[in-house]
PDB file of C-alpha atoms and ligand atoms in Angstrom:
ATOM      1  CA  MET A   1     199.992  55.265   3.986  1.00 76.00           C
ATOM      2  CA  ALA A   2     198.934  51.402   4.557  1.00 88.00           C
ATOM      3  CA  LYS A   3     197.533  49.666   1.572  1.00 96.00           C
ATOM      4  CA  ARG A   4     193.780  49.158   1.941  1.00 98.00           C
ATOM      5  CA  ILE A   5     192.188  46.033   1.888  1.00 98.00           C
ATOM      6  CA  LYS A   6     188.596  46.138   0.621  1.00 98.00           C
ATOM      7  CA  THR A   7     185.903  44.109   2.593  1.00 98.00           C
ATOM      8  CA  GLY A   8     183.791  44.364  -0.735  1.00 98.00           C
ATOM      9  CA  VAL A   9     180.693  44.798   1.672  1.00 98.00           C
ATOM     10  CA  GLN A  10     178.242  46.890  -0.112  1.00 98.00           C
ATOM     11  CA  GLY A  11     178.390  50.693   1.354  1.00 98.00           C
ATOM     12  CA  PHE A  12     181.168  49.937   3.933  1.00 98.00           C
ATOM     13  CA  ASP A  13     184.648  50.477   2.506  1.00 98.00           C
ATOM     14  CA  LYS A  14     184.244  54.108   1.702  1.00 97.00           C
ATOM     15  CA  LEU A  15     183.360  54.803   5.198  1.00 97.00           C
ATOM     16  CA  ILE A  16     186.922  53.709   6.013  1.00 97.00           C
ATOM     17  CA  GLU A  17     188.963  55.360   3.525  1.00 96.00           C
ATOM     18  CA  GLY A  18     188.678  52.507   1.023  1.00 97.00           C
ATOM     19  CA  GLY A  19     189.275  49.665   3.170  1.00 98.00           C
ATOM     20  CA  ILE A  20     190.961  48.169   6.330  1.00 98.00           C
ATOM     21  CA  PRO A  21     194.742  48.905   6.794  1.00 97.00           C
ATOM     22  CA  GLN A  22     196.733  45.854   5.334  1.00 98.00           C
ATOM     23  CA  GLY A  23     197.878  43.627   8.237  1.00 97.00           C
ATOM     24  CA  HIS A  24     195.433  44.876  10.967  1.00 97.00           C
ATOM     25  CA  THR A  25     192.986  43.158  13.272  1.00 97.00           C
ATOM     26  CA  VAL A  26     189.549  44.208  13.269  1.00 97.00           C
ATOM     27  CA  LEU A  27     186.955  42.797  15.832  1.00 97.00           C
ATOM     28  CA  VAL A  28     183.338  42.691  14.703  1.00 97.00           C
ATOM     29  CA  ILE A  29     181.403  43.023  17.879  1.00 96.00           C
ATOM     30  CA  GLY A  30     177.664  42.409  18.554  1.00 95.00           C
ATOM     31  CA  THR A  31     174.950  40.419  20.614  1.00 93.00           C
ATOM     32  CA  PRO A  32     173.679  37.143  18.981  1.00 93.00           C
ATOM     33  CA  GLY A  33     172.155  37.377  15.577  1.00 95.00           C
ATOM     34  CA  THR A  34     173.486  40.840  14.715  1.00 96.00           C
ATOM     35  CA  GLY A  35     175.279  39.630  11.724  1.00 98.00           C
ATOM     36  CA  LYS A  36     178.900  38.971  12.760  1.00 98.00           C
ATOM     37  CA  THR A  37     179.050  35.692  10.880  1.00 98.00           C
ATOM     38  CA  LEU A  38     177.628  36.850   7.653  1.00 98.00           C
ATOM     39  CA  PHE A  39     179.666  40.032   7.513  1.00 98.00           C
ATOM     40  CA  THR A  40     183.021  37.927   7.791  1.00 98.00           C
ATOM     41  CA  LEU A  41     181.681  35.546   5.324  1.00 98.00           C
ATOM     42  CA  GLU A  42     181.360  38.215   2.775  1.00 98.00           C
ATOM     43  CA  TYR A  43     184.483  39.595   3.798  1.00 98.00           C
ATOM     44  CA  ILE A  44     186.239  36.245   2.962  1.00 98.00           C
ATOM     45  CA  HIS A  45     183.973  35.410  -0.129  1.00 98.00           C
ATOM     46  CA  ASN A  46     184.888  38.636  -1.619  1.00 98.00           C
ATOM     47  CA  GLY A  47     188.527  38.405  -0.786  1.00 98.00           C
ATOM     48  CA  VAL A  48     188.580  35.266  -3.032  1.00 98.00           C
ATOM     49  CA  SER A  49     186.191  35.941  -5.638  1.00 97.00           C
ATOM     50  CA  LYS A  50     186.619  39.832  -6.314  1.00 98.00           C
ATOM     51  CA  PHE A  51     190.144  40.509  -4.958  1.00 98.00           C
ATOM     52  CA  LYS A  52     192.058  37.262  -5.657  1.00 97.00           C
ATOM     53  CA  GLU A  53     193.268  36.928  -2.042  1.00 98.00           C
ATOM     54  CA  LYS A  54     194.260  33.593  -0.431  1.00 98.00           C
ATOM     55  CA  SER A  55     191.780  33.258   2.392  1.00 98.00           C
ATOM     56  CA  MET A  56     190.938  31.259   5.317  1.00 98.00           C
ATOM     57  CA  TYR A  57     187.834  31.005   7.552  1.00 98.00           C
ATOM     58  CA  ILE A  58     188.377  29.569  10.905  1.00 97.00           C
ATOM     59  CA  THR A  59     185.248  28.576  13.028  1.00 96.00           C
ATOM     60  CA  LEU A  60     185.289  27.745  16.526  1.00 93.00           C
ATOM     61  CA  GLU A  61     181.564  27.436  16.958  1.00 91.00           C
ATOM     62  CA  GLN A  62     179.802  25.712  13.921  1.00 94.00           C
ATOM     63  CA  SER A  63     180.285  22.969  11.629  1.00 96.00           C
ATOM     64  CA  LEU A  64     181.600  23.572   8.179  1.00 97.00           C
ATOM     65  CA  ASP A  65     178.482  22.436   6.718  1.00 98.00           C
ATOM     66  CA  SER A  66     176.334  24.996   8.561  1.00 97.00           C
ATOM     67  CA  ILE A  67     178.751  27.583   7.598  1.00 98.00           C
ATOM     68  CA  ARG A  68     178.237  26.863   3.978  1.00 98.00           C
ATOM     69  CA  GLU A  69     174.489  26.732   4.286  1.00 98.00           C
ATOM     70  CA  GLN A  70     174.392  30.054   6.302  1.00 98.00           C
ATOM     71  CA  ALA A  71     176.470  31.496   3.306  1.00 98.00           C
ATOM     72  CA  LYS A  72     174.083  30.187   0.688  1.00 98.00           C
ATOM     73  CA  GLY A  73     171.338  32.191   2.441  1.00 98.00           C
ATOM     74  CA  ILE A  74     173.120  35.350   1.470  1.00 98.00           C
ATOM     75  CA  GLY A  75     173.761  34.022  -2.013  1.00 98.00           C
ATOM     76  CA  LEU A  76     177.515  32.984  -1.295  1.00 98.00           C
ATOM     77  CA  ASP A  77     178.697  29.734  -2.917  1.00 97.00           C
ATOM     78  CA  ILE A  78     181.637  28.932  -0.465  1.00 96.00           C
ATOM     79  CA  SER A  79     181.931  25.405  -1.861  1.00 97.00           C
ATOM     80  CA  LYS A  80     182.896  26.644  -5.143  1.00 96.00           C
ATOM     81  CA  LEU A  81     185.638  28.918  -3.994  1.00 97.00           C
ATOM     82  CA  GLU A  82     186.951  25.949  -1.762  1.00 97.00           C
ATOM     83  CA  LYS A  83     187.392  23.840  -4.964  1.00 97.00           C
ATOM     84  CA  SER A  84     189.297  26.411  -6.599  1.00 94.00           C
ATOM     85  CA  GLY A  85     191.860  25.957  -3.765  1.00 95.00           C
ATOM     86  CA  LYS A  86     191.921  29.852  -2.741  1.00 96.00           C
ATOM     87  CA  LEU A  87     189.810  29.510   0.453  1.00 98.00           C
ATOM     88  CA  THR A  88     190.264  27.025   3.204  1.00 97.00           C
ATOM     89  CA  LEU A  89     187.576  26.381   6.075  1.00 98.00           C
ATOM     90  CA  MET A  90     188.702  25.336   9.289  1.00 96.00           C
ATOM     91  CA  HIS A  91     186.824  24.186  12.059  1.00 96.00           C
ATOM     92  CA  ILE A  92     188.369  23.730  15.640  1.00 92.00           C
ATOM     93  CA  PRO A  93     185.936  22.517  18.046  1.00 88.00           C
ATOM     94  CA  ALA A  94     185.842  23.770  21.262  1.00 79.00           C
ATOM     95  CA  ASP A  95     186.563  20.686  23.106  1.00 77.00           C
ATOM     96  CA  SER A  96     189.979  20.334  20.997  1.00 82.00           C
ATOM     97  CA  LEU A  97     190.960  23.857  21.665  1.00 80.00           C
ATOM     98  CA  GLY A  98     194.083  24.684  23.450  1.00 77.00           C
ATOM     99  CA  PRO A  99     197.263  26.709  23.604  1.00 75.00           C
ATOM    100  CA  HIS A 100     198.209  24.570  20.527  1.00 83.00           C
ATOM    101  CA  SER A 101     195.489  25.876  18.461  1.00 87.00           C
ATOM    102  CA  ILE A 102     197.395  29.238  17.460  1.00 88.00           C
ATOM    103  CA  ASP A 103     200.148  27.023  16.157  1.00 90.00           C
ATOM    104  CA  GLU A 104     197.872  24.986  14.037  1.00 92.00           C
ATOM    105  CA  ILE A 105     196.335  28.275  12.796  1.00 94.00           C
ATOM    106  CA  LYS A 106     199.828  29.664  12.071  1.00 93.00           C
ATOM    107  CA  ALA A 107     201.017  26.520  10.230  1.00 95.00           C
ATOM    108  CA  GLU A 108     197.965  26.550   7.830  1.00 95.00           C
ATOM    109  CA  VAL A 109     198.248  30.173   7.233  1.00 96.00           C
ATOM    110  CA  ARG A 110     201.961  29.856   6.184  1.00 95.00           C
ATOM    111  CA  LYS A 111     201.357  26.632   4.134  1.00 96.00           C
ATOM    112  CA  ARG A 112     198.631  28.187   2.010  1.00 96.00           C
ATOM    113  CA  LYS A 113     200.115  31.757   1.911  1.00 97.00           C
ATOM    114  CA  VAL A 114     196.845  33.232   3.251  1.00 98.00           C
ATOM    115  CA  THR A 115     196.601  36.943   3.584  1.00 98.00           C
ATOM    116  CA  ARG A 116     192.866  37.334   4.530  1.00 98.00           C
ATOM    117  CA  LEU A 117     191.733  35.683   7.593  1.00 98.00           C
ATOM    118  CA  VAL A 118     188.522  35.283   9.643  1.00 98.00           C
ATOM    119  CA  VAL A 119     188.233  33.862  13.246  1.00 96.00           C
ATOM    120  CA  ASP A 120     184.591  33.367  14.471  1.00 96.00           C
ATOM    121  CA  SER A 121     184.529  33.626  17.241  1.00 91.00           C
ATOM    122  CA  LEU A 122     186.809  34.923  20.127  1.00 91.00           C
ATOM    123  CA  SER A 123     184.048  34.510  22.855  1.00 88.00           C
ATOM    124  CA  THR A 124     184.385  30.626  22.358  1.00 86.00           C
ATOM    125  CA  LEU A 125     188.096  30.803  22.919  1.00 82.00           C
ATOM    126  CA  ALA A 126     187.461  32.961  26.055  1.00 80.00           C
ATOM    127  CA  VAL A 127     184.960  30.624  27.502  1.00 78.00           C
ATOM    128  CA  ASN A 128     187.503  27.771  27.100  1.00 74.00           C
ATOM    129  CA  ALA A 129     190.287  29.519  28.313  1.00 69.00           C
ATOM    130  CA  PRO A 130     190.235  28.779  31.904  1.00 62.00           C
ATOM    131  CA  ILE A 131     189.760  25.180  31.229  1.00 64.00           C
ATOM    132  CA  TYR A 132     192.650  24.622  28.920  1.00 57.00           C
ATOM    133  CA  THR A 133     195.171  26.943  30.803  1.00 60.00           C
ATOM    134  CA  PRO A 134     197.376  24.317  32.800  1.00 57.00           C
ATOM    135  CA  ILE A 135     197.839  25.788  36.298  1.00 56.00           C
ATOM    136  CA  LYS A 136     201.565  25.416  36.183  1.00 57.00           C
ATOM    137  CA  ASP A 137     201.264  28.243  33.252  1.00 60.00           C
ATOM    138  CA  ILE A 138     199.925  30.698  35.813  1.00 56.00           C
ATOM    139  CA  ALA A 139     202.721  32.337  37.535  1.00 55.00           C
ATOM    140  CA  LEU A 140     202.432  33.185  41.296  1.00 53.00           C
ATOM    141  CA  ARG A 141     203.769  36.593  40.375  1.00 53.00           C
ATOM    142  CA  ASP A 142     201.194  37.146  37.692  1.00 56.00           C
ATOM    143  CA  ILE A 143     198.248  36.218  40.153  1.00 53.00           C
ATOM    144  CA  MET A 144     199.675  38.551  42.919  1.00 52.00           C
ATOM    145  CA  ASN A 145     199.805  41.291  40.544  1.00 53.00           C
ATOM    146  CA  TYR A 146     196.294  40.743  39.611  1.00 50.00           C
ATOM    147  CA  LYS A 147     195.320  41.272  43.304  1.00 47.00           C
ATOM    148  CA  ALA A 148     193.270  38.300  43.165  1.00 42.00           C
ATOM    149  CA  PHE A 149     195.117  35.592  44.947  1.00 43.00           C
ATOM    150  CA  PHE A 150     192.217  33.883  46.801  1.00 45.00           C
ATOM    151  CA  SER A 151     189.360  34.475  44.482  1.00 46.00           C
ATOM    152  CA  PRO A 152     188.930  31.658  41.897  1.00 49.00           C
ATOM    153  CA  PRO A 153     186.354  33.453  39.532  1.00 49.00           C
ATOM    154  CA  VAL A 154     188.606  36.461  39.235  1.00 52.00           C
ATOM    155  CA  LEU A 155     191.489  34.069  38.784  1.00 56.00           C
ATOM    156  CA  GLY A 156     189.336  32.692  35.834  1.00 63.00           C
ATOM    157  CA  ASP A 157     188.861  36.120  34.508  1.00 75.00           C
ATOM    158  CA  PHE A 158     192.624  36.928  34.492  1.00 75.00           C
ATOM    159  CA  VAL A 159     193.295  33.850  32.689  1.00 77.00           C
ATOM    160  CA  ILE A 160     190.824  34.752  30.182  1.00 81.00           C
ATOM    161  CA  LYS A 161     192.217  38.203  29.608  1.00 83.00           C
ATOM    162  CA  ARG A 162     195.851  36.709  29.489  1.00 82.00           C
ATOM    163  CA  PHE A 163     195.055  34.159  26.940  1.00 83.00           C
ATOM    164  CA  ILE A 164     192.836  36.459  24.640  1.00 87.00           C
ATOM    165  CA  TYR A 165     195.741  39.002  24.679  1.00 89.00           C
ATOM    166  CA  GLY A 166     198.370  36.303  23.790  1.00 88.00           C
ATOM    167  CA  PHE A 167     195.815  35.079  21.149  1.00 90.00           C
ATOM    168  CA  LEU A 168     195.632  38.358  19.457  1.00 92.00           C
ATOM    169  CA  THR A 169     199.139  39.161  19.639  1.00 93.00           C
ATOM    170  CA  ASP A 170     200.111  35.785  18.052  1.00 92.00           C
ATOM    171  CA  LEU A 171     197.258  36.476  15.296  1.00 93.00           C
ATOM    172  CA  LYS A 172     198.773  39.968  14.624  1.00 94.00           C
ATOM    173  CA  SER A 173     202.082  38.587  13.986  1.00 95.00           C
ATOM    174  CA  LEU A 174     200.648  36.421  10.979  1.00 95.00           C
ATOM    175  CA  GLY A 175     200.607  39.733   8.903  1.00 96.00           C
ATOM    176  CA  CYS A 176     197.175  39.013   7.629  1.00 98.00           C
ATOM    177  CA  THR A 177     194.403  41.203   7.418  1.00 98.00           C
ATOM    178  CA  THR A 178     191.952  39.665   9.902  1.00 98.00           C
ATOM    179  CA  LEU A 179     188.382  39.967  11.179  1.00 98.00           C
ATOM    180  CA  VAL A 180     187.713  38.452  14.606  1.00 97.00           C
ATOM    181  CA  THR A 181     184.091  37.929  15.795  1.00 96.00           C
ATOM    182  CA  SER A 182     183.195  38.503  19.386  1.00 94.00           C
ATOM    183  CA  GLU A 183     180.079  38.288  21.166  1.00 91.00           C
ATOM    184  CA  ALA A 184     179.102  41.770  23.115  1.00 89.00           C
ATOM    185  CA  PRO A 185     177.521  41.802  26.447  1.00 82.00           C
ATOM    186  CA  GLU A 186     174.128  43.286  26.556  1.00 77.00           C
ATOM    187  CA  LYS A 187     174.957  45.943  28.674  1.00 77.00           C
ATOM    188  CA  GLY A 188     177.994  47.443  30.379  1.00 74.00           C
ATOM    189  CA  GLU A 189     180.967  49.779  30.219  1.00 75.00           C
ATOM    190  CA  TYR A 190     183.075  47.504  28.047  1.00 77.00           C
ATOM    191  CA  LEU A 191     182.511  46.555  24.394  1.00 84.00           C
ATOM    192  CA  SER A 192     183.417  42.917  24.550  1.00 83.00           C
ATOM    193  CA  ARG A 193     182.936  40.441  27.377  1.00 80.00           C
ATOM    194  CA  ASP A 194     186.541  39.717  27.744  1.00 82.00           C
ATOM    195  CA  THR A 195     187.112  43.494  28.139  1.00 79.00           C
ATOM    196  CA  VAL A 196     190.570  43.560  26.676  1.00 82.00           C
ATOM    197  CA  SER A 197     190.313  42.515  22.962  1.00 88.00           C
ATOM    198  CA  GLU A 198     188.751  46.228  22.160  1.00 89.00           C
ATOM    199  CA  PHE A 199     192.073  47.929  23.329  1.00 91.00           C
ATOM    200  CA  GLN A 200     194.229  45.528  21.591  1.00 91.00           C
ATOM    201  CA  ALA A 201     192.471  45.206  18.199  1.00 95.00           C
ATOM    202  CA  ASP A 202     193.392  47.704  15.519  1.00 96.00           C
ATOM    203  CA  GLY A 203     189.778  48.230  14.610  1.00 96.00           C
ATOM    204  CA  VAL A 204     186.333  47.676  16.244  1.00 96.00           C
ATOM    205  CA  LEU A 205     183.019  47.289  14.252  1.00 97.00           C
ATOM    206  CA  LEU A 206     179.931  47.124  16.396  1.00 96.00           C
ATOM    207  CA  LEU A 207     176.830  45.592  14.870  1.00 96.00           C
ATOM    208  CA  THR A 208     173.310  45.953  16.737  1.00 95.00           C
ATOM    209  CA  PHE A 209     169.862  44.776  16.374  1.00 94.00           C
ATOM    210  CA  GLU A 210     167.674  47.078  18.509  1.00 91.00           C
ATOM    211  CA  SER A 211     164.265  47.830  18.959  1.00 87.00           C
ATOM    212  CA  MET A 212     163.364  51.664  18.003  1.00 80.00           C
ATOM    213  CA  GLY A 213     159.845  52.929  18.175  1.00 83.00           C
ATOM    214  CA  GLY A 214     158.259  49.314  18.180  1.00 85.00           C
ATOM    215  CA  GLU A 215     160.317  48.022  15.329  1.00 90.00           C
ATOM    216  CA  TYR A 216     163.634  46.083  15.212  1.00 91.00           C
ATOM    217  CA  SER A 217     166.563  47.446  13.118  1.00 95.00           C
ATOM    218  CA  ARG A 218     170.001  46.605  12.401  1.00 97.00           C
ATOM    219  CA  SER A 219     172.990  48.856  12.283  1.00 96.00           C
ATOM    220  CA  LEU A 220     176.705  49.246  11.987  1.00 97.00           C
ATOM    221  CA  LEU A 221     179.075  51.730  13.768  1.00 96.00           C
ATOM    222  CA  ILE A 222     182.820  52.116  13.066  1.00 97.00           C
ATOM    223  CA  ARG A 223     183.901  52.518  16.681  1.00 95.00           C
ATOM    224  CA  LYS A 224     187.572  52.354  16.032  1.00 96.00           C
ATOM    225  CA  MET A 225     189.930  52.104  13.045  1.00 97.00           C
ATOM    226  CA  ARG A 226     193.465  52.894  13.613  1.00 96.00           C
ATOM    227  CA  GLY A 227     195.264  54.953  10.964  1.00 95.00           C
ATOM    228  CA  THR A 228     192.066  55.862   9.412  1.00 94.00           C
ATOM    229  CA  HIS A 229     189.702  58.785   9.448  1.00 92.00           C
ATOM    230  CA  ASN A 230     186.701  56.789   9.840  1.00 85.00           C
ATOM    231  CA  ASP A 231     182.951  57.950   9.238  1.00 89.00           C
ATOM    232  CA  GLU A 232     181.305  58.322  12.873  1.00 91.00           C
ATOM    233  CA  ASP A 233     177.543  57.696  11.919  1.00 94.00           C
ATOM    234  CA  ILE A 234     175.437  54.854  13.081  1.00 95.00           C
ATOM    235  CA  HIS A 235     174.526  53.276   9.705  1.00 96.00           C
ATOM    236  CA  PRO A 236     171.532  51.136   9.035  1.00 96.00           C
ATOM    237  CA  LEU A 237     172.592  47.671   7.967  1.00 98.00           C
ATOM    238  CA  GLU A 238     170.393  45.381   5.591  1.00 98.00           C
ATOM    239  CA  ILE A 239     170.611  41.868   5.526  1.00 98.00           C
ATOM    240  CA  SER A 240     169.070  39.984   2.854  1.00 98.00           C
ATOM    241  CA  SER A 241     169.228  37.024   0.274  1.00 98.00           C
ATOM    242  CA  LYS A 242     171.559  39.183  -1.731  1.00 97.00           C
ATOM    243  CA  GLY A 243     173.959  40.063   1.151  1.00 98.00           C
ATOM    244  CA  LEU A 244     174.699  42.860   3.233  1.00 98.00           C
ATOM    245  CA  LYS A 245     174.365  46.400   2.658  1.00 98.00           C
ATOM    246  CA  VAL A 246     175.433  49.227   4.800  1.00 98.00           C
ATOM    247  CA  HIS A 247     173.381  52.393   4.318  1.00 97.00           C
ATOM    248  CA  THR A 248     174.222  56.007   4.691  1.00 95.00           C
ATOM    249  CA  ILE A 249     171.419  58.381   5.863  1.00 84.00           C
ATOM    250  CA  LYS A 250     172.791  61.691   4.823  1.00 70.00           C
TER     251      LYS A 250
HETATM  252  N1  ATP B   1     168.682  35.838   3.687  1.00 81.96           N
HETATM  253  C1  ATP B   1     168.646  36.708   4.777  1.00 81.96           C
HETATM  254  N2  ATP B   1     167.716  37.686   4.792  1.00 81.96           N
HETATM  255  C2  ATP B   1     167.491  38.452   5.801  1.00 81.96           C
HETATM  256  N3  ATP B   1     168.039  38.221   7.101  1.00 81.96           N
HETATM  257  C3  ATP B   1     168.803  37.198   7.214  1.00 81.96           C
HETATM  258  C4  ATP B   1     168.951  36.303   6.054  1.00 81.96           C
HETATM  259  N4  ATP B   1     170.011  35.314   6.553  1.00 81.96           N
HETATM  260  C5  ATP B   1     170.269  35.645   7.792  1.00 81.96           C
HETATM  261  N5  ATP B   1     169.573  36.726   8.193  1.00 81.96           N
HETATM  262  C6  ATP B   1     169.444  37.264   9.447  1.00 81.96           C
HETATM  263  O1  ATP B   1     170.889  37.374   9.860  1.00 81.96           O
HETATM  264  C7  ATP B   1     170.944  36.665  11.118  1.00 81.96           C
HETATM  265  C8  ATP B   1     172.322  35.925  11.513  1.00 81.96           C
HETATM  266  O2  ATP B   1     173.307  36.725  11.325  1.00 81.96           O
HETATM  267  P1  ATP B   1     174.664  35.883  11.819  1.00 81.96           P
HETATM  268  O3  ATP B   1     174.480  34.664  11.993  1.00 81.96           O
HETATM  269  O4  ATP B   1     175.576  36.524  11.033  1.00 81.96           O
HETATM  270  O5  ATP B   1     174.670  36.649  13.385  1.00 81.96           O
HETATM  271  P2  ATP B   1     175.787  36.530  14.424  1.00 81.96           P
HETATM  272  O6  ATP B   1     175.888  37.864  14.995  1.00 81.96           O
HETATM  273  O7  ATP B   1     177.017  35.813  13.985  1.00 81.96           O
HETATM  274  O8  ATP B   1     175.044  35.579  15.648  1.00 81.96           O
HETATM  275  P3  ATP B   1     175.548  34.629  16.654  1.00 81.96           P
HETATM  276  O9  ATP B   1     176.275  35.544  17.809  1.00 81.96           O
HETATM  277  O10 ATP B   1     174.800  33.854  17.151  1.00 81.96           O
HETATM  278  O11 ATP B   1     176.753  33.824  15.951  1.00 81.96           O
HETATM  279  C9  ATP B   1     169.780  35.854  11.470  1.00 81.96           C
HETATM  280  O12 ATP B   1     169.402  35.999  12.792  1.00 81.96           O
HETATM  281  C10 ATP B   1     168.793  36.498  10.262  1.00 81.96           C
HETATM  282  O13 ATP B   1     167.958  37.390  11.221  1.00 81.96           O
HETATM  283 MG1   MG B   2     177.953  33.976  14.336  1.00 81.96          MG
END
């Protein structure tokens, strides 16, 4: 059985047989403000402080200072871990994203011998994919196969799907145990906006923040976890200045 990598998020690891199977890529999906970034920050912080893993946090959305501030809000001192040399924060701004970005990530992971990785968020990549995919890279055969030759919006959609597929394949090849956040559409038959990542990822966590009986409440559902007999309940998720806590109702 694969070694389990503990997230250290209170109440969570016991729901997935002790942790994420080593080397797996898990999507953390949710609408805005559901706790995706905070969940992944705890994963990374615990990786370094409790489990002695070399870790890297890549943000495609926020400045490094805003990430450090956000972590402080739930009691995590990211700067201290950075100084120890065991944690690397990396910001790849949207306007410098491109097919080369995965090579930059690969180089850093190998150089620093990173085993625990976060990418926040896949949605930023997806939005930018059509902009930076050179038209010469789109084979006519691919387009014909996609039955959308004369339809630019669908062509954009095709480019996004193909890019996300390639990006996740490359990430998996790094061998890290990786969390990737992704924005969920408010409604629809697919979990993610790009509609392909949930099939390709080894696991999917679904975070929600919904109104129930006039009150808003947060929850976490393990939607998929390959190779694991996972719990199937919807769990209340608590976020406080002390961090995240996954509750079990039974
Ligand atoms: N100390 C705290 N106590 C209680 N709730 C908090 C605390 N810090 C943050 N939160 C809640 O967590 C939410 C932010 O979570 P987070 O940034 O992880 O969401 P997200 O899913 O990454 O959102 P986005 O899609 O916008 O990036 C805030 O909107 C706030 O409601
Ligand atoms: Mg976020």
